[in-house]
Coordinates of C-alpha atoms and ligand atoms in Angstrom, one line a residue:
M1 CA 257.6 207.2 132.9
C2 CA 256.0 209.5 135.9
G3 CA 252.3 210.6 136.3
I4 CA 250.6 213.7 136.4
V5 CA 246.8 214.3 137.7
G6 CA 245.2 218.2 138.0
Y7 CA 242.1 218.7 139.5
I8 CA 239.7 221.7 139.8
G9 CA 236.1 222.0 141.1
D10 CA 234.4 221.4 144.5
G11 CA 235.7 218.3 145.8
N12 CA 238.7 218.2 148.2
A13 CA 241.9 217.9 146.0
T14 CA 244.3 216.9 148.1
E15 CA 242.0 213.6 147.8
I16 CA 241.3 213.4 144.7
I17 CA 244.8 214.4 143.1
I18 CA 246.5 211.5 145.7
D19 CA 243.5 208.5 144.1
G20 CA 244.0 209.7 141.0
L21 CA 248.0 209.5 141.3
K22 CA 247.7 205.7 142.6
K23 CA 245.6 205.0 139.3
L24 CA 249.7 206.2 137.4
E25 CA 252.1 204.8 140.2
Y26 CA 252.7 202.1 137.2
R27 CA 254.0 205.4 135.3
G28 CA 256.4 205.4 137.9
Y29 CA 257.4 205.3 141.7
D30 CA 260.5 206.2 143.0
S31 CA 258.7 209.9 144.3
S32 CA 255.6 211.9 145.1
G33 CA 254.5 215.4 145.3
I34 CA 251.2 217.4 145.2
A35 CA 250.8 221.1 144.9
V36 CA 247.3 222.9 146.4
Y37 CA 246.6 226.7 146.7
E38 CA 245.3 226.3 150.2
D39 CA 245.3 229.3 152.5
H40 CA 245.9 232.3 149.5
K41 CA 249.1 230.5 149.2
I42 CA 250.8 227.5 146.9
L43 CA 251.5 224.5 149.0
V44 CA 253.5 221.3 147.7
E45 CA 254.4 218.9 149.8
K46 CA 256.5 216.0 148.2
V47 CA 258.6 212.6 149.6
K48 CA 260.9 210.4 148.1
G49 CA 259.7 206.6 147.7
R50 CA 255.2 204.9 147.2
I51 CA 252.7 207.6 147.4
A52 CA 251.5 205.9 150.4
N53 CA 254.7 207.9 152.0
L54 CA 253.2 210.9 151.0
E55 CA 249.8 209.9 152.1
E56 CA 251.4 209.3 155.6
K57 CA 253.2 212.6 155.0
I58 CA 250.1 215.1 154.9
K59 CA 247.4 212.7 156.7
D60 CA 247.2 215.4 160.0
K61 CA 247.1 217.8 157.5
K62 CA 243.9 218.5 157.1
F63 CA 243.6 219.7 153.3
T64 CA 241.0 221.7 152.0
S65 CA 241.7 223.2 148.6
H66 CA 239.5 222.9 145.4
V67 CA 242.2 223.1 143.3
G68 CA 245.8 221.5 142.5
I69 CA 248.1 219.2 140.7
G70 CA 250.4 216.2 141.4
H71 CA 252.8 213.7 140.3
T72 CA 254.5 210.7 140.7
R73 CA 257.9 209.9 139.5
W74 CA 260.7 208.2 137.2
A75 CA 263.7 209.7 138.0
T76 CA 265.5 210.8 134.9
H77 CA 267.2 213.9 136.5
G78 CA 269.0 213.8 139.8
A79 CA 268.5 211.6 141.7
P80 CA 265.3 210.4 143.6
S81 CA 264.7 212.0 146.8
D82 CA 262.6 214.5 148.7
V83 CA 264.2 217.8 146.9
N84 CA 264.4 216.2 143.6
S85 CA 260.5 214.9 144.0
H86 CA 257.7 216.9 142.0
P87 CA 256.1 219.5 142.4
H88 CA 259.2 222.4 141.2
S89 CA 258.8 225.9 142.9
N90 CA 259.7 229.3 141.8
M91 CA 261.9 231.4 143.9
D92 CA 258.3 232.8 146.0
N93 CA 257.2 229.7 145.7
S94 CA 254.1 231.2 143.5
I95 CA 253.3 228.6 141.4
A96 CA 254.2 225.2 141.2
V97 CA 254.8 222.4 137.9
V98 CA 254.2 219.1 137.5
H99 CA 256.3 217.7 134.7
N100 CA 256.3 214.1 132.7
G101 CA 259.4 214.5 130.4
I102 CA 262.5 215.9 129.3
I103 CA 263.5 219.4 128.8
E104 CA 267.2 218.7 126.2
N105 CA 267.9 221.9 126.8
Y106 CA 267.5 222.9 130.3
I107 CA 271.5 223.5 131.3
E108 CA 271.6 226.2 128.8
L109 CA 268.6 227.5 130.3
K110 CA 269.7 227.2 133.8
E111 CA 272.6 229.0 132.9
W112 CA 270.7 231.8 131.2
L113 CA 268.1 231.9 134.4
I114 CA 271.3 232.3 136.5
K115 CA 273.1 234.9 134.8
N116 CA 269.9 237.0 133.9
H117 CA 267.5 236.2 136.4
N118 CA 269.9 235.6 139.6
I119 CA 267.4 232.3 140.5
V120 CA 268.8 229.6 142.8
F121 CA 268.1 226.4 141.7
R122 CA 267.4 224.1 144.9
S123 CA 266.8 220.5 143.1
E124 CA 269.0 218.6 140.2
T125 CA 266.2 218.0 138.2
D126 CA 265.3 219.7 134.8
T127 CA 261.9 220.7 135.8
E128 CA 262.7 223.3 138.3
V129 CA 263.6 225.3 135.4
I130 CA 260.2 225.2 134.1
A131 CA 259.3 226.8 137.4
H132 CA 261.5 229.6 137.5
L133 CA 261.3 230.1 133.2
I134 CA 257.5 230.6 134.0
S135 CA 257.8 232.7 136.6
V136 CA 260.8 235.2 134.8
F137 CA 257.8 234.9 132.0
Y138 CA 255.3 236.1 134.4
E139 CA 253.5 239.5 134.3
D140 CA 249.5 239.2 135.0
D141 CA 247.9 236.5 133.2
L142 CA 250.0 231.9 133.4
T143 CA 248.8 231.0 130.1
D144 CA 250.7 233.5 128.4
A145 CA 254.1 232.9 130.6
V146 CA 253.5 229.3 130.6
Y147 CA 254.0 229.6 126.2
K148 CA 256.7 231.5 126.7
A149 CA 258.4 229.9 128.7
V150 CA 257.2 226.2 126.6
E151 CA 259.0 228.6 123.4
K152 CA 262.3 228.4 125.1
M153 CA 262.0 224.5 126.5
R154 CA 263.2 221.9 123.8
G155 CA 262.8 217.8 124.0
A156 CA 259.0 216.4 125.0
Y157 CA 257.6 216.4 127.8
A158 CA 254.0 217.2 129.1
I159 CA 254.1 219.5 131.8
G160 CA 250.6 220.5 135.0
V161 CA 251.2 224.5 136.5
V162 CA 248.9 226.7 138.7
S163 CA 250.1 229.9 140.6
A164 CA 248.7 231.5 144.1
N165 CA 247.7 234.5 141.3
E166 CA 245.1 232.7 139.4
P167 CA 243.5 229.9 141.9
D168 CA 240.7 229.2 139.6
K169 CA 242.9 227.8 137.1
I170 CA 245.5 225.1 135.9
V171 CA 247.6 224.8 132.4
A172 CA 249.0 221.8 130.7
V173 CA 251.0 222.1 127.7
R174 CA 251.7 218.5 125.5
R175 CA 254.8 218.2 123.6
D176 CA 255.5 214.8 122.3
A177 CA 254.5 213.2 126.7
P178 CA 251.1 211.8 126.5
L179 CA 248.1 214.5 128.6
I180 CA 244.2 214.4 128.7
A181 CA 241.9 216.3 129.9
G182 CA 238.6 215.1 131.7
L183 CA 235.1 216.6 131.9
G184 CA 233.6 216.5 134.8
D185 CA 230.1 218.1 136.1
G186 CA 231.3 221.6 138.0
C187 CA 235.4 220.1 138.3
N188 CA 237.7 219.5 135.7
F189 CA 241.3 217.5 135.4
I190 CA 244.5 216.1 133.5
A191 CA 246.5 213.5 133.6
S192 CA 248.3 211.4 132.1
D193 CA 246.2 208.7 131.4
I194 CA 242.5 207.7 131.6
P195 CA 243.0 205.4 134.9
A196 CA 243.4 208.6 136.8
L197 CA 240.2 210.1 135.8
L198 CA 238.1 207.2 135.2
K199 CA 236.6 207.2 139.1
H200 CA 235.5 210.6 138.2
V201 CA 234.2 211.3 134.7
R202 CA 234.1 209.4 130.4
K203 CA 234.4 212.3 128.8
I204 CA 237.7 213.2 127.8
Y205 CA 240.1 215.6 125.4
L206 CA 242.4 213.9 124.1
I207 CA 245.3 216.5 123.8
E208 CA 247.9 216.6 120.9
N209 CA 251.1 218.1 120.4
N210 CA 252.3 221.2 120.9
E211 CA 248.8 222.2 122.8
T212 CA 248.0 223.9 125.4
V213 CA 245.1 223.0 127.6
V214 CA 243.1 225.6 130.5
L215 CA 241.3 224.1 133.1
T216 CA 238.4 226.0 135.4
K217 CA 236.1 224.3 137.3
N218 CA 233.8 225.0 134.1
D219 CA 235.5 225.0 131.6
V220 CA 238.0 223.9 129.6
K221 CA 239.6 225.4 126.5
I222 CA 242.6 224.2 124.5
Y223 CA 244.9 226.9 122.4
N224 CA 247.5 225.4 119.1
A225 CA 251.5 226.9 118.9
D226 CA 249.5 230.2 117.4
R227 CA 247.6 230.5 120.8
E228 CA 244.5 229.7 118.6
E229 CA 241.6 227.7 120.6
V230 CA 240.7 224.8 118.9
K231 CA 237.9 222.5 119.1
R232 CA 238.1 219.0 120.2
D233 CA 235.5 216.4 119.6
V234 CA 234.7 215.1 123.4
F235 CA 236.0 211.0 123.1
N236 CA 233.6 208.5 125.8
V237 CA 236.1 206.6 127.5
T238 CA 233.6 202.9 127.3
W239 CA 235.9 200.0 129.4
D240 CA 235.6 199.6 132.7
A241 CA 237.1 201.5 136.2
D242 CA 237.0 197.9 137.0
A243 CA 239.7 196.5 134.0
A244 CA 242.0 199.3 136.0
E245 CA 241.4 198.0 139.5
K246 CA 243.4 194.5 140.7
E247 CA 239.9 192.7 141.7
G248 CA 241.4 190.0 144.6
Y249 CA 244.5 189.1 142.9
D250 CA 247.8 189.8 144.6
H251 CA 249.1 191.8 141.4
F252 CA 247.8 193.4 138.3
M253 CA 250.2 190.7 137.0
L254 CA 248.3 187.8 137.5
K255 CA 245.0 189.2 137.2
E256 CA 246.2 190.3 133.5
I257 CA 247.8 186.8 133.1
H258 CA 245.2 185.5 133.8
E259 CA 242.7 188.1 131.3
Q260 CA 245.2 186.4 127.9
P261 CA 242.7 184.2 126.9
K262 CA 239.7 187.2 127.3
G263 CA 241.7 189.1 125.4
I264 CA 242.7 186.9 122.8
S265 CA 239.0 186.3 122.0
E266 CA 238.2 189.7 122.0
T267 CA 241.0 190.3 119.9
L268 CA 240.5 187.7 117.1
N269 CA 235.9 188.7 117.2
R270 CA 236.7 192.3 116.5
R271 CA 238.7 191.0 113.3
L272 CA 236.9 187.7 112.2
D273 CA 233.7 187.6 110.7
E274 CA 231.2 184.7 110.8
D275 CA 233.3 182.5 107.9
G276 CA 237.0 183.8 109.4
M277 CA 237.9 186.3 107.8
I278 CA 239.6 188.7 108.2
K279 CA 238.1 192.6 108.8
L280 CA 240.4 195.4 108.4
D281 CA 237.4 198.0 109.4
G282 CA 239.4 201.4 107.8
I283 CA 242.7 199.8 107.6
K284 CA 243.7 200.4 104.1
L285 CA 245.5 197.7 102.6
S286 CA 245.1 196.4 99.3
K287 CA 246.1 194.1 97.0
N288 CA 247.7 196.8 94.4
D289 CA 249.0 198.6 98.0
L290 CA 250.0 194.2 99.1
E291 CA 251.9 193.5 96.3
K292 CA 253.9 197.3 95.7
F293 CA 255.3 196.4 99.5
N294 CA 258.3 194.9 98.7
K295 CA 259.9 194.9 102.5
V296 CA 258.1 195.2 106.5
Y297 CA 260.4 197.1 108.8
I298 CA 258.7 195.6 112.5
V299 CA 260.0 198.1 114.6
A300 CA 259.0 198.1 119.0
C301 CA 261.1 198.4 121.8
G302 CA 260.9 195.0 125.1
T303 CA 258.1 192.6 125.1
A304 CA 257.0 194.8 122.0
Y305 CA 260.0 194.2 120.3
H306 CA 259.7 190.4 120.9
A307 CA 256.1 190.2 119.8
G308 CA 257.9 191.3 116.3
L309 CA 260.2 188.5 115.8
V310 CA 257.4 186.4 116.1
G311 CA 255.7 188.6 113.7
K312 CA 258.6 188.2 111.5
F313 CA 258.7 184.6 111.5
I314 CA 255.1 184.1 110.3
I315 CA 254.7 186.9 107.7
E316 CA 257.7 185.9 105.7
K317 CA 256.7 181.5 106.4
L318 CA 252.8 183.0 105.4
A319 CA 253.2 186.5 103.0
K320 CA 256.6 185.7 101.2
I321 CA 258.0 189.4 102.2
P322 CA 261.4 189.9 104.0
V323 CA 260.9 191.6 107.5
E324 CA 263.2 193.2 109.5
V325 CA 262.8 193.7 113.1
D326 CA 264.4 196.2 114.9
V327 CA 265.1 198.0 118.1
A328 CA 263.6 201.2 117.6
S329 CA 266.0 203.1 119.7
E330 CA 268.6 201.9 117.2
F331 CA 266.3 202.3 114.3
R332 CA 266.5 205.3 113.7
Y333 CA 270.2 206.0 114.5
R334 CA 271.3 203.9 111.5
D335 CA 269.8 205.5 108.3
P336 CA 267.3 202.0 107.5
F337 CA 266.5 201.1 104.1
V338 CA 262.6 203.1 104.3
D339 CA 261.4 204.3 101.7
E340 CA 257.4 204.4 99.6
N341 CA 257.3 200.6 99.3
T342 CA 257.8 199.5 102.5
L343 CA 255.1 198.7 105.4
F344 CA 256.7 199.7 108.4
I345 CA 254.5 197.9 111.4
A346 CA 255.0 199.8 114.9
I347 CA 254.4 197.5 117.9
S348 CA 253.4 199.6 121.6
Q349 CA 250.8 198.6 124.2
S350 CA 250.8 202.2 125.7
G351 CA 251.0 203.8 122.0
E352 CA 253.3 206.7 124.0
T353 CA 256.7 204.8 123.6
L354 CA 258.6 207.5 122.5
D355 CA 261.6 205.4 121.1
T356 CA 258.9 203.6 118.8
L357 CA 257.0 207.5 118.0
A358 CA 260.5 208.7 116.7
A359 CA 261.3 205.0 115.0
L360 CA 257.7 205.8 113.5
R361 CA 258.1 209.3 111.8
E362 CA 262.0 208.8 110.3
A363 CA 260.0 206.1 108.7
K364 CA 256.8 208.3 108.2
S365 CA 259.5 211.1 107.1
K366 CA 260.9 208.4 104.3
G367 CA 257.8 208.0 102.4
A368 CA 257.0 204.5 104.7
R369 CA 252.5 203.5 105.1
I370 CA 252.8 203.0 108.6
L371 CA 250.4 200.2 110.2
S372 CA 250.5 200.1 114.3
V373 CA 250.0 197.7 116.4
V374 CA 248.6 199.7 119.8
N375 CA 246.5 198.5 123.2
V376 CA 245.7 201.6 123.9
V377 CA 243.4 203.7 122.1
G378 CA 244.0 207.3 121.0
S379 CA 247.7 206.7 122.0
S380 CA 250.6 209.1 120.1
V381 CA 251.9 206.0 118.1
A382 CA 247.7 205.2 117.1
R383 CA 247.3 208.7 115.8
E384 CA 250.2 209.3 114.1
S385 CA 250.2 206.2 112.0
D386 CA 248.3 205.7 109.4
D387 CA 246.1 202.9 109.9
V388 CA 245.8 201.1 113.7
F389 CA 244.8 197.7 114.4
Y390 CA 244.5 197.5 117.9
T391 CA 244.7 195.0 120.6
W392 CA 242.2 194.5 122.5
A393 CA 243.8 193.1 125.3
G394 CA 241.7 195.6 128.5
P395 CA 244.1 198.4 130.2
E396 CA 247.5 196.6 131.4
I397 CA 248.5 197.9 134.3
A398 CA 251.3 195.6 135.8
V399 CA 255.2 197.2 134.5
A400 CA 255.7 193.8 133.0
S401 CA 253.9 193.0 130.5
T402 CA 251.9 189.6 130.0
K403 CA 248.2 190.2 127.9
A404 CA 249.7 193.0 125.6
Y405 CA 252.3 190.5 124.4
T406 CA 250.2 187.5 123.3
T407 CA 247.1 189.8 122.1
Q408 CA 250.1 191.4 119.4
L409 CA 251.5 187.7 118.9
V410 CA 247.2 187.8 117.6
C411 CA 248.0 190.9 115.4
M412 CA 250.9 189.2 114.3
Y413 CA 248.9 186.2 112.8
L414 CA 246.5 188.2 111.2
I415 CA 248.3 190.6 109.4
A416 CA 250.0 187.6 108.5
L417 CA 247.2 185.5 107.5
Y418 CA 245.5 188.8 105.6
M419 CA 248.1 189.2 103.5
A420 CA 248.7 185.8 102.3
K421 CA 245.2 185.9 101.5
T422 CA 244.8 189.5 99.6
K423 CA 248.0 188.7 97.5
E424 CA 246.2 185.1 97.0
I425 CA 249.1 183.2 97.8
I426 CA 247.8 180.6 100.8
E427 CA 245.2 177.6 100.2
K428 CA 242.4 177.7 101.8
E429 CA 242.8 174.9 103.5
L430 CA 245.5 176.2 105.8
Y431 CA 244.0 179.1 105.8
D432 CA 241.0 177.5 107.5
K433 CA 243.3 175.5 109.9
Y434 CA 244.9 178.6 111.1
I435 CA 241.7 180.6 111.6
E436 CA 240.8 177.2 113.7
E437 CA 244.1 177.0 115.8
L438 CA 243.8 181.0 116.6
K439 CA 239.8 180.4 117.9
E440 CA 240.8 177.5 120.0
I441 CA 244.2 178.8 121.6
P442 CA 241.6 180.8 124.4
E443 CA 240.8 177.2 125.5
K444 CA 243.9 176.1 125.8
L445 CA 245.4 178.7 127.6
N446 CA 243.0 178.3 130.0
T447 CA 244.5 174.2 130.4
I448 CA 247.7 175.5 130.8
L449 CA 246.0 178.6 133.6
N450 CA 244.9 175.3 135.5
K451 CA 247.9 174.2 136.3
E452 CA 249.6 177.2 137.7
Q453 CA 249.7 174.9 141.2
D454 CA 252.0 173.0 139.7
I455 CA 254.1 175.6 138.2
Y456 CA 254.4 177.3 141.4
E457 CA 255.3 173.9 142.8
M458 CA 258.5 174.6 140.4
A459 CA 259.1 178.0 141.9
K460 CA 259.9 176.7 144.8
D461 CA 262.4 175.1 144.1
L462 CA 264.2 177.3 141.4
Y463 CA 263.5 180.9 143.3
K464 CA 266.9 181.4 144.9
R465 CA 269.0 180.7 141.8
E466 CA 271.0 183.5 140.6
Q467 CA 271.8 182.8 136.6
V468 CA 269.0 181.5 133.8
F469 CA 269.6 180.1 130.4
F470 CA 266.7 180.9 128.2
I471 CA 267.0 178.6 124.8
G472 CA 264.5 177.5 121.8
R473 CA 265.1 177.6 118.0
G474 CA 262.9 179.5 115.7
P475 CA 259.3 181.2 117.4
D476 CA 260.6 179.4 120.1
A477 CA 264.3 181.8 119.9
G478 CA 261.0 184.7 120.4
V479 CA 259.7 183.2 122.9
S480 CA 263.4 182.6 124.9
Y481 CA 263.6 186.3 124.6
E482 CA 260.3 187.1 126.2
G483 CA 260.8 184.5 129.2
S484 CA 263.9 185.8 130.0
L485 CA 262.9 189.2 130.0
K486 CA 260.2 189.1 132.0
L487 CA 261.9 187.0 135.1
K488 CA 264.9 189.6 135.3
E489 CA 262.7 192.4 135.2
I490 CA 260.4 191.3 138.1
S491 CA 263.2 188.7 140.0
Y492 CA 266.0 190.8 139.3
I493 CA 267.3 187.3 138.1
N494 CA 270.2 187.3 136.1
S495 CA 268.5 186.0 132.3
F496 CA 269.5 185.3 129.7
A497 CA 268.2 184.0 126.4
I498 CA 269.7 183.0 122.9
A499 CA 268.5 180.5 120.4
A500 CA 269.6 176.9 121.2
G501 CA 272.2 176.2 117.9
E502 CA 274.0 179.6 119.1
L503 CA 275.3 178.6 122.0
K504 CA 277.7 176.8 121.0
H505 CA 279.4 179.1 119.2
G506 CA 280.6 180.9 122.8
T507 CA 277.5 181.2 125.7
I508 CA 277.7 178.1 125.9
A509 CA 281.4 178.4 128.3
L510 CA 278.6 179.4 130.6
I511 CA 277.2 176.3 131.3
E512 CA 278.1 174.8 134.8
Q513 CA 277.2 172.1 137.2
G514 CA 273.8 173.4 138.3
T515 CA 273.6 176.4 136.0
L516 CA 269.6 176.2 134.9
V517 CA 268.5 176.1 131.6
I518 CA 265.0 176.8 129.9
A519 CA 264.3 174.8 127.1
L520 CA 261.7 175.4 124.6
A521 CA 261.1 172.3 122.7
T522 CA 257.4 173.1 120.9
Q523 CA 258.3 173.0 118.0
D524 CA 257.5 169.2 116.3
K525 CA 260.5 170.1 113.2
L526 CA 262.7 171.5 114.7
F527 CA 262.3 168.8 118.4
E528 CA 265.0 166.7 117.2
K529 CA 267.1 169.3 117.4
M530 CA 266.1 171.1 121.0
L531 CA 266.6 167.2 122.2
S532 CA 270.4 167.6 120.7
N533 CA 270.9 171.1 122.5
I534 CA 269.5 170.4 125.4
Q535 CA 272.2 167.2 125.7
E536 CA 274.5 169.3 124.9
V537 CA 274.6 171.4 128.3
K538 CA 273.4 168.7 130.2
A539 CA 276.2 167.3 129.6
R540 CA 277.9 170.0 131.1
G541 CA 276.3 169.5 134.0
A542 CA 273.0 172.2 133.3
Y543 CA 270.0 171.4 135.6
V544 CA 266.9 171.6 132.5
I545 CA 264.0 172.2 132.1
G546 CA 262.2 171.5 129.2
L547 CA 259.3 173.0 127.5
A548 CA 256.9 171.2 125.0
K549 CA 254.0 169.7 123.3
E550 CA 251.9 167.3 125.3
N551 CA 252.3 164.5 122.9
N552 CA 256.2 165.3 122.8
K553 CA 256.7 163.0 125.8
D554 CA 260.9 162.6 125.1
I555 CA 261.9 165.7 126.1
E556 CA 261.6 163.7 130.1
T557 CA 264.6 162.0 128.5
Q558 CA 266.6 164.8 128.8
S559 CA 265.3 167.4 131.5
D560 CA 265.1 167.1 134.9
R561 CA 261.6 168.2 134.9
V562 CA 259.1 169.3 132.6
I563 CA 256.6 171.7 131.7
Y564 CA 253.8 170.8 128.9
I565 CA 251.3 172.7 126.5
P566 CA 248.6 171.9 125.0
Q567 CA 249.0 170.1 121.2
C568 CA 248.7 172.9 118.4
M569 CA 250.4 173.3 114.9
D570 CA 253.8 174.8 115.7
E571 CA 253.5 178.3 114.1
V572 CA 250.9 179.0 116.9
S573 CA 252.7 178.0 120.1
P574 CA 254.4 180.6 121.1
L575 CA 250.7 182.1 122.1
L576 CA 250.7 179.4 124.5
S577 CA 254.0 178.2 125.9
V578 CA 255.4 181.6 126.8
V579 CA 252.2 182.2 129.5
P580 CA 254.3 178.9 131.5
L581 CA 256.9 180.9 131.8
Q582 CA 254.9 184.5 132.9
I583 CA 253.9 182.0 135.5
L584 CA 257.1 181.2 136.5
A585 CA 258.6 184.3 136.0
Y586 CA 255.4 185.6 138.6
Y587 CA 256.4 183.2 141.4
I588 CA 259.6 183.6 141.3
S589 CA 259.4 187.3 141.9
K590 CA 256.9 186.8 144.7
L591 CA 258.8 184.3 146.4
R592 CA 262.1 185.8 146.3
G593 CA 259.9 188.8 148.2
C594 CA 259.9 191.5 144.4
D595 CA 257.5 194.2 144.0
I596 CA 256.0 192.3 141.1
D597 CA 253.9 195.2 140.2
K598 CA 256.2 198.1 140.1
P599 CA 259.8 196.8 139.7
K600 CA 263.1 198.7 141.1
N601 CA 264.5 201.1 138.1
L602 CA 261.5 200.8 135.8
A603 CA 258.3 202.4 134.4
K604 CA 254.9 200.9 132.4
S605 CA 255.2 203.7 130.2
V606 CA 258.8 205.2 128.9
T607 CA 258.0 208.6 127.2
V608 CA 262.3 209.0 127.4
E609 CA 264.9 208.5 124.6
Ligands
M6R1 O1 254.4 200.3 126.4 P1 255.4 199.8 124.4 O2 254.7 198.1 124.2 O3 255.9 200.6 123.5 O4 256.4 199.4 126.5 C1 257.7 198.8 125.2 C2 258.4 197.8 126.2 O5 259.5 199.4 127.1 C3 257.5 197.3 127.2 O6 257.5 196.3 126.4 C4 258.7 196.8 128.0 O7 260.1 195.8 127.9 C5 258.2 196.1 129.3 N1 258.4 195.8 130.6 C6 258.3 194.3 129.4 O8 257.4 193.9 130.4

């Protein structure tokens, strides 16, 4: 949800900032802009559209500035347009601000600024308020003015500020939106996320909530809300810069689909010892704790929520404890039954999704134990949890989540198995069988990935459809939701998922001659029931693609086309069955000419409510 980058040093600020913004475009991409100190003034250049438009706009300007801030936007207040793009400036253009998040009381502040300071607003954004507020409070100290402005602002945000009066510094603030500072040699940076800085620095400070960071060329100082300096340990980034590059794939999404065997292996290897026992390494979940919990709440959004649906199935089955799964944006507004006997599991790839974070805080305030499943080390969700179960997917850049989902599923299986084992309610043979099955998943996934061309051929026949239904039972129902979300978010096809047995209670009315139905039938125990559901839609003219395990050839009698996955235990099939659906969505979207990695209206990290 918007990306910000700031640079101060001896290098060319414009080039460094634009390069960093390109790495953050996944966070928002409807407009972009920079503010640099040039010829004793703050110059702002901004434009609607992708960063390529900004590059085109400034290509002949020959900026040589050594300090500046930049922004790539996902619009919240005011439609994408040149004037609503960031940075925003005060009236005499001496101060410029970039902002990620929302200022909730901006209308009240705007009225106050107009009434008391005769401010003339140029844009429809909440951000512009910040620039004017800082300006109103500015005497001779930018940091002081920023503090005073922030005191008046409510909401969740990160901001970066530069001023023509103090061109030797950048001031930035974090409140509930991600912000890091990069520590270079004779140069320093701010950014919303690590990939923006990887080309230049490996040492970073993770800025905490309500902290202000002041960067000069040779120094980075962090202050708390009381303006006291705080010391922060340096966080060393160990992952490879290449991990955030496309490496020859046409899109990050395809690269990330192919990285799933590796991500799953990594996630397993980090948690399994040589004997297949699950290591919690620092996570505190004793037998006493587990016996105390009378309920598990899994809360997440989007794809992570879909991982939670499978999590419910497997935790209830193995650990014999009731599990509720909720979308984070609903959870906190409905007085959920959560107390100190609740284990609250937050799932989030980014660890910055505001809805998930807010739900986590709500559960924490009611005494629940917080265990999070997160991909980004040091993210807000990770930092605010009692314990973190990391997914080792590596950086996920495409807006459409793929490898995060399958590694989240792995964590769900491991958590369920750990609980069952610790509570001594699973037979050793069954436990070992699960671990064996999980270890075999990466190899089985490779056989699915080798069928990519077949799925592409199928996509050629399907990409013009305008409506698709996904159906399944048990864990397949959960995967249907994920397959459907994947397709709709990148291809814009109207796609809908429903538990197969629920079709007949209304939705079947929409099935007509030629309607495309993707039927997941990977559960041996439910296979015949699924065949009946397929017959029901076939009888109404549906064109059916069946998805089944390779031994269940009967699917061919009921389906127009079939996708097979390798044999596996019913319970772990979601780890396999989702992958052909990801590939199908990818190619359908590609054939429709969509912008796969940056679908319209979306952003990778949703840091607004
Ligand atoms: O970073 P998170 O896992 O918390 O993100 C949650 C959702 O916003 C995310 O999964 C979203 O649904 C993706 N676009 C799905 O592909």
